[in-house]
mmCIF file of C-alpha atoms in Angstrom:
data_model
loop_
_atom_site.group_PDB
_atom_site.id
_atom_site.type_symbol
_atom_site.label_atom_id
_atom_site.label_comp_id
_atom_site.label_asym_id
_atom_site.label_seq_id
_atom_site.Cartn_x
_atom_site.Cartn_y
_atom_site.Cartn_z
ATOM 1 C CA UNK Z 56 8.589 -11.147 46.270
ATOM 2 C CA UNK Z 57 8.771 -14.704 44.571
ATOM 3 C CA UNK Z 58 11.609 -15.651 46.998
ATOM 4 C CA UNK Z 59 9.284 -14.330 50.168
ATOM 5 C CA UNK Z 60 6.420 -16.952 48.577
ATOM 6 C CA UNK Z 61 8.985 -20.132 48.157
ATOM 7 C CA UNK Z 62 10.049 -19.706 51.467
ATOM 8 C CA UNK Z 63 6.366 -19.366 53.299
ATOM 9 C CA UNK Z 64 5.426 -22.161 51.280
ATOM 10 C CA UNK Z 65 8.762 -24.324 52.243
ATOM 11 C CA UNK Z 66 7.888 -22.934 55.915
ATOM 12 C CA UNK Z 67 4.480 -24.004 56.039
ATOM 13 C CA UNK Z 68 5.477 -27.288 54.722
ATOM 14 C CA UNK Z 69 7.858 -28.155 57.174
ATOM 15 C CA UNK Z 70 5.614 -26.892 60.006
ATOM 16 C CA UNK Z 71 3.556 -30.059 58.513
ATOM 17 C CA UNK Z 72 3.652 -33.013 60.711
ATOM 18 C CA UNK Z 73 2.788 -35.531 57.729
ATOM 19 C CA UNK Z 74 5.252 -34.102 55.743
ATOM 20 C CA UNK Z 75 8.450 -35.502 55.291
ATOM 21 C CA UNK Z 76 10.387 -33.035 52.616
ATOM 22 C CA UNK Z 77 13.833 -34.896 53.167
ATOM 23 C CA UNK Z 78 11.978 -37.959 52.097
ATOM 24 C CA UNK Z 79 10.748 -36.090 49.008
ATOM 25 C CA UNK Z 80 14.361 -35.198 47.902
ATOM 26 C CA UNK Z 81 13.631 -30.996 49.519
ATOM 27 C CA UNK Z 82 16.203 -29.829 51.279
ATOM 28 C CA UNK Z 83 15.738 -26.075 50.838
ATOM 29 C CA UNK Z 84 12.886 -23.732 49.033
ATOM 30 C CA UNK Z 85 14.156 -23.843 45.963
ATOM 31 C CA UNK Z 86 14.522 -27.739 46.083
ATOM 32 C CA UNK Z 87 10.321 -26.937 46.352
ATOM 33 C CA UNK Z 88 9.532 -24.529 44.482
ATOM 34 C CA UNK Z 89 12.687 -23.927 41.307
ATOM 35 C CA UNK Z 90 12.030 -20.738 39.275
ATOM 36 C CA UNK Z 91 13.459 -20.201 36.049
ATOM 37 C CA UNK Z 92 16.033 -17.414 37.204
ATOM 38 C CA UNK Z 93 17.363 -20.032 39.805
ATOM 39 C CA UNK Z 94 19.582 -21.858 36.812
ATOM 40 C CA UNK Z 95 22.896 -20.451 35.747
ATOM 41 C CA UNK Z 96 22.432 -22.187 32.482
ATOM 42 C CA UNK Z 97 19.668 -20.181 31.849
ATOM 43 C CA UNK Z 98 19.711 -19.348 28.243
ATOM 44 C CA UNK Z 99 18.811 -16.795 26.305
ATOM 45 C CA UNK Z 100 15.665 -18.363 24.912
ATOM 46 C CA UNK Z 101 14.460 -18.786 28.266
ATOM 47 C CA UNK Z 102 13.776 -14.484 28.354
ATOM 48 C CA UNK Z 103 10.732 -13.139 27.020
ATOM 49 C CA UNK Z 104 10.976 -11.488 23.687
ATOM 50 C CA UNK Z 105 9.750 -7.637 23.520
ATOM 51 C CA UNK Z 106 6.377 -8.578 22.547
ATOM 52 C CA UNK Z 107 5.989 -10.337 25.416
ATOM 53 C CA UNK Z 108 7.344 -7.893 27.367
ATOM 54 C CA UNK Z 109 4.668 -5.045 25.570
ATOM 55 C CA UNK Z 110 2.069 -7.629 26.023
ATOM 56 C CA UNK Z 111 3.023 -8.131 29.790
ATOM 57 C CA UNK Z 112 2.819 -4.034 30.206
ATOM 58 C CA UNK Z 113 -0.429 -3.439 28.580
ATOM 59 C CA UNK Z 114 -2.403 -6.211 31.291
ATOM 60 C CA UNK Z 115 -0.663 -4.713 34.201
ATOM 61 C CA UNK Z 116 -1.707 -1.126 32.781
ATOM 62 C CA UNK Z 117 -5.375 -2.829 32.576
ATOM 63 C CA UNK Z 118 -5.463 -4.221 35.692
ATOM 64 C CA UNK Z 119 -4.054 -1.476 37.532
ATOM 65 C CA UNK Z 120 -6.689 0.783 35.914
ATOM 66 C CA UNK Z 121 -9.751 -1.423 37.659
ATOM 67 C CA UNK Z 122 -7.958 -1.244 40.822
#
């Protein structure tokens, strides 16, 4: 899903006739829009902890519920 929304976004921008993304240093969606994940030196501090994780859980629960 994240990799669908960097490459609309690099799409509309490039669709853009004021936009020069060369110029900017983009050459390619993730030159726009990096995500964590995209890094092979990713570390292991980088992941969310189980709390997070829990915490994460419970607000999707929530918002699914007023759905």
């Amino acid at each position: 899903m994240w990799t669908a929304a960097r490459w609309h976004a690099y799409s509309v921008m490039a669709a853009m006739p004021y936009v020069d993304l060369a110029k900017g240093g983009i050459r390619s969606p993730k030159d726009l829009l990096p995500f964590p994940w995209d890094s092979e030196r990713a570390s292991d501090d980088d992941l969310p902890t189980d709390e997070e994780i829990d915490e994460m859980r419970q607000l999707l629960a929530e918002q699914n519920k007023r759905e």
